[in-house]
Amino acid sequence: DAGVTQSPTHLIKTRGQHVTLRCSPISGHKSVSWYQQVLGQGPQFIFQYYEKEERGRGNFPDRFSARQFPNYSSELNVNALLLGDSALYLCASSLGDRHNVRDGYTFGSGTRLTVV
Amino acid sequence: SQQGEEDPQALSIQEGENATMNCSYKTSINNLQWYRQNSGRGLVHLILIRSNEREKHSGRLRVTLDTSKKSSSLLITASRAADTASYFCATDVPGTYKYIFGTGTRLKVLA
């Protein structure tokens, strides 16, 4: 059974451009979360989607947006890229909602975004 | 800002020794999780401990939780070179889907 898959694995973009990152959760998982991890720091929460609805948003500007599709896959979009957006973007899926936490997240390997 | 703070920031030990990492957090939680990350790639879930649990074991891992002190510790016994990684604690934010990760402990196990 496939784990959480993210694409692309690496990406180089120029300041001001737009980027779309993709995530496919584990089969049967309805919850997808996005995290940003800057080098040397812990992951920072960006978004959580459950059953295609946004259930949580972290302290990120409106340049960051996301959506979840009927098959529970998800996209993270970042507009007007800044140098500071360079980071590892992690997607995580989980089985249930916050009232039924039995296991932790299953993370993908991430997308390494470099903004030049 | 990050709620969890791991201590120490870096730890270097010899293979076979035990490694202990600590995590402190600021607000009430329902559960706390520990993750491992190799070379800046994806995080691997190690263990989840609920707020009503005090200790949990999984193989060579032992996690304790002290909610009165808002702290947790992760003990890796009989460490191996393959345990070399960064270790993060993550705490939930009750009422939300959000988890807050700490700053991480970089563990290096020397063969």
Coordinates of C-alpha atoms in Angstrom, one line a residue:
Chain A
D1 CA 0.0 0.0 0.0
A2 CA 1.4 3.3 -1.1
G3 CA 2.3 5.9 1.6
V4 CA 1.8 9.6 1.3
T5 CA 3.1 10.8 -2.1
Q6 CA 4.2 14.3 -2.9
S7 CA 5.2 15.9 -6.2
P8 CA 7.5 17.2 -7.3
T9 CA 10.4 16.2 -5.0
H10 CA 12.5 19.3 -5.9
L11 CA 11.6 22.6 -7.4
I12 CA 13.4 25.8 -8.2
K13 CA 11.4 29.0 -8.8
T14 CA 12.1 32.6 -9.3
R15 CA 10.9 35.4 -7.0
G16 CA 7.4 36.5 -8.0
Q17 CA 6.4 33.2 -9.6
H18 CA 3.6 30.9 -8.6
V19 CA 4.0 27.3 -7.5
T20 CA 1.6 24.3 -7.0
L21 CA 2.6 21.4 -4.8
R22 CA 0.7 18.1 -4.8
C23 CA -0.1 15.5 -2.3
S24 CA -1.9 12.1 -2.4
P25 CA -2.8 10.8 1.0
I26 CA -2.8 7.2 2.1
S27 CA -5.8 5.3 0.7
G28 CA -8.7 5.8 3.1
H29 CA -7.3 8.8 4.8
K30 CA -9.6 11.8 4.6
S31 CA -7.5 14.4 6.4
V32 CA -4.5 16.2 4.8
S33 CA -2.3 18.7 6.4
W34 CA 0.4 20.9 5.0
Y35 CA 3.5 22.0 6.9
Q36 CA 6.4 24.3 6.0
Q37 CA 9.9 23.4 7.4
V38 CA 12.6 26.0 7.0
L39 CA 16.1 24.7 7.3
G40 CA 17.1 24.1 10.9
Q41 CA 13.6 24.5 12.3
G42 CA 10.6 22.3 13.1
P43 CA 7.7 22.1 10.8
Q44 CA 5.1 24.9 10.9
F45 CA 1.4 24.3 10.3
I46 CA 0.0 25.8 7.2
F47 CA -3.4 24.1 6.5
Q48 CA -5.5 21.2 7.4
Y49 CA -8.3 19.8 5.2
Y50 CA -10.8 17.2 6.2
E51 CA -13.5 15.9 4.0
K52 CA -12.6 18.5 1.4
E53 CA -13.2 21.4 3.8
E54 CA -10.6 23.7 5.3
R55 CA -10.5 22.9 9.1
G56 CA -7.5 24.9 10.1
R57 CA -5.1 27.6 8.9
G58 CA -1.7 28.6 10.4
N59 CA -0.2 32.1 10.4
F60 CA 0.7 32.3 6.8
P61 CA -0.2 35.1 4.4
D62 CA -3.0 34.9 1.8
R63 CA -0.4 34.1 -0.8
F64 CA -0.7 30.6 0.5
S65 CA -3.8 28.6 -0.4
A66 CA -4.8 25.0 -0.7
R67 CA -7.7 22.8 -1.6
Q68 CA -8.7 19.1 -1.3
F69 CA -10.3 17.2 -4.1
P70 CA -13.0 14.5 -4.0
N71 CA -10.4 11.8 -4.0
Y72 CA -8.8 13.5 -0.9
S73 CA -5.7 14.5 -2.7
S74 CA -4.6 18.0 -2.1
E75 CA -2.8 21.0 -3.7
L76 CA -0.9 23.7 -2.0
N77 CA -0.5 26.9 -4.0
V78 CA 1.9 29.8 -3.2
N79 CA 1.7 33.0 -5.2
A80 CA 4.2 35.8 -5.6
L81 CA 7.1 33.7 -4.2
L82 CA 9.6 35.3 -1.9
L83 CA 13.1 34.1 -1.1
G84 CA 11.8 33.3 2.4
D85 CA 9.4 30.7 1.0
S86 CA 12.3 28.5 0.3
A87 CA 11.7 25.4 2.5
L88 CA 10.7 21.8 2.7
Y89 CA 6.9 21.5 2.3
L90 CA 5.5 18.5 4.0
C91 CA 2.1 16.9 3.5
A92 CA 0.7 14.6 6.1
S93 CA -2.4 12.4 6.1
S94 CA -4.4 10.9 8.9
L95 CA -7.3 8.6 9.3
G96 CA -9.8 10.5 11.3
D97 CA -10.7 13.9 12.7
R98 CA -9.4 15.4 15.8
H99 CA -11.9 13.5 18.0
N100 CA -10.5 10.2 17.0
V101 CA -6.8 10.5 17.1
R102 CA -5.4 7.0 17.3
D103 CA -2.2 7.3 15.4
G104 CA 0.0 10.2 14.4
Y105 CA 0.3 11.7 11.0
T106 CA 1.9 9.8 8.1
F107 CA 4.2 12.3 6.3
G108 CA 5.3 12.3 2.7
S109 CA 8.9 12.9 1.8
G110 CA 8.2 16.5 1.1
T111 CA 8.9 18.9 -1.7
R112 CA 12.1 21.0 -1.5
L113 CA 11.3 24.4 -2.9
T114 CA 14.1 26.8 -3.6
V115 CA 13.2 30.4 -4.6
V116 CA 16.0 32.3 -6.3
Chain B
S1 CA 5.8 30.7 17.4
Q2 CA 6.6 27.1 18.2
Q3 CA 5.2 25.7 21.4
G4 CA 7.6 22.8 21.9
E5 CA 11.1 23.2 22.8
E6 CA 13.4 20.2 22.7
D7 CA 16.5 19.9 24.8
P8 CA 19.3 19.4 24.1
Q9 CA 19.5 20.9 20.6
A10 CA 22.2 18.5 19.7
L11 CA 23.4 15.2 21.2
S12 CA 26.3 13.0 20.3
I13 CA 26.7 9.6 21.9
Q14 CA 28.4 6.3 21.3
E15 CA 26.6 3.3 19.8
G16 CA 25.1 1.2 22.6
E17 CA 24.5 4.1 24.9
N18 CA 21.1 5.5 25.8
A19 CA 19.9 8.8 24.4
T20 CA 17.4 11.0 26.2
M21 CA 15.7 14.0 24.7
N22 CA 13.3 16.4 26.4
C23 CA 10.4 18.4 25.2
S24 CA 8.6 21.2 26.9
Y25 CA 5.4 22.9 25.9
K26 CA 3.3 25.8 27.0
T27 CA -0.5 25.0 26.9
S28 CA -2.8 22.1 27.7
I29 CA -2.8 19.2 25.2
N30 CA -4.8 16.1 24.4
N31 CA -1.8 14.2 23.1
L32 CA 1.9 14.5 22.3
Q33 CA 3.8 12.8 19.5
W34 CA 7.4 12.1 18.7
Y35 CA 8.8 12.1 15.2
R36 CA 12.1 11.2 13.6
Q37 CA 13.5 13.0 10.5
N38 CA 16.4 11.8 8.5
S39 CA 18.5 14.2 6.5
G40 CA 15.7 16.8 6.1
R41 CA 13.2 14.4 4.5
G42 CA 9.8 13.3 5.6
L43 CA 9.0 12.8 9.3
V44 CA 8.4 9.3 10.6
H45 CA 5.9 8.9 13.4
L46 CA 7.4 7.1 16.4
I47 CA 4.9 7.2 19.2
L48 CA 1.8 9.0 20.5
I49 CA 1.1 9.5 24.1
R50 CA -2.2 10.8 25.4
S51 CA -2.6 13.4 28.2
N52 CA -4.0 10.7 30.6
E53 CA -1.0 8.4 30.0
R54 CA 2.3 8.8 31.9
E55 CA 4.5 6.4 30.1
K56 CA 4.6 4.4 26.8
H57 CA 7.0 1.9 25.3
S58 CA 7.6 0.9 21.7
G59 CA 10.6 -1.3 21.1
R60 CA 13.7 0.6 22.2
L61 CA 11.7 3.7 22.7
R62 CA 10.3 4.9 26.0
V63 CA 8.2 8.1 26.2
T64 CA 7.1 9.8 29.4
L65 CA 4.7 12.6 29.8
D66 CA 4.3 14.9 32.8
T67 CA 1.3 17.2 32.2
S68 CA 1.9 19.1 35.5
K69 CA 5.3 20.2 34.2
K70 CA 4.2 20.3 30.6
S71 CA 7.1 18.2 29.6
S72 CA 7.9 14.9 27.9
S73 CA 11.0 12.8 27.4
L74 CA 12.0 10.4 24.7
L75 CA 14.5 7.7 25.7
I76 CA 16.2 5.6 23.0
T77 CA 18.0 2.6 24.6
A78 CA 21.0 0.8 23.1
S79 CA 21.3 3.3 20.4
R80 CA 22.5 2.4 16.9
A81 CA 24.2 4.4 14.2
A82 CA 20.9 4.2 12.2
D83 CA 19.2 6.2 15.0
T84 CA 21.2 9.3 13.8
A85 CA 18.5 11.8 12.9
S86 CA 16.6 14.8 14.2
Y87 CA 13.8 14.1 16.7
F88 CA 10.8 16.4 17.1
C89 CA 7.9 16.5 19.6
A90 CA 4.6 17.7 18.4
T91 CA 1.6 18.8 20.5
D92 CA -1.9 19.1 19.5
V93 CA -3.9 22.3 20.0
P94 CA -7.2 21.1 21.6
G95 CA -10.2 22.1 19.5
T96 CA -8.2 22.3 16.3
Y97 CA -6.6 20.1 13.8
K98 CA -3.3 21.8 14.3
Y99 CA -0.1 20.3 15.7
I100 CA 2.8 22.4 16.9
F101 CA 6.3 21.0 16.4
G102 CA 9.3 21.8 18.6
T103 CA 12.7 22.9 17.4
G104 CA 14.1 19.4 17.4
T105 CA 17.1 17.5 18.8
R106 CA 19.8 16.5 16.4
L107 CA 21.1 13.1 17.5
K108 CA 24.3 11.7 16.3
V109 CA 25.2 8.1 17.2
L110 CA 28.9 7.3 16.6
A111 CA 29.8 3.8 15.6

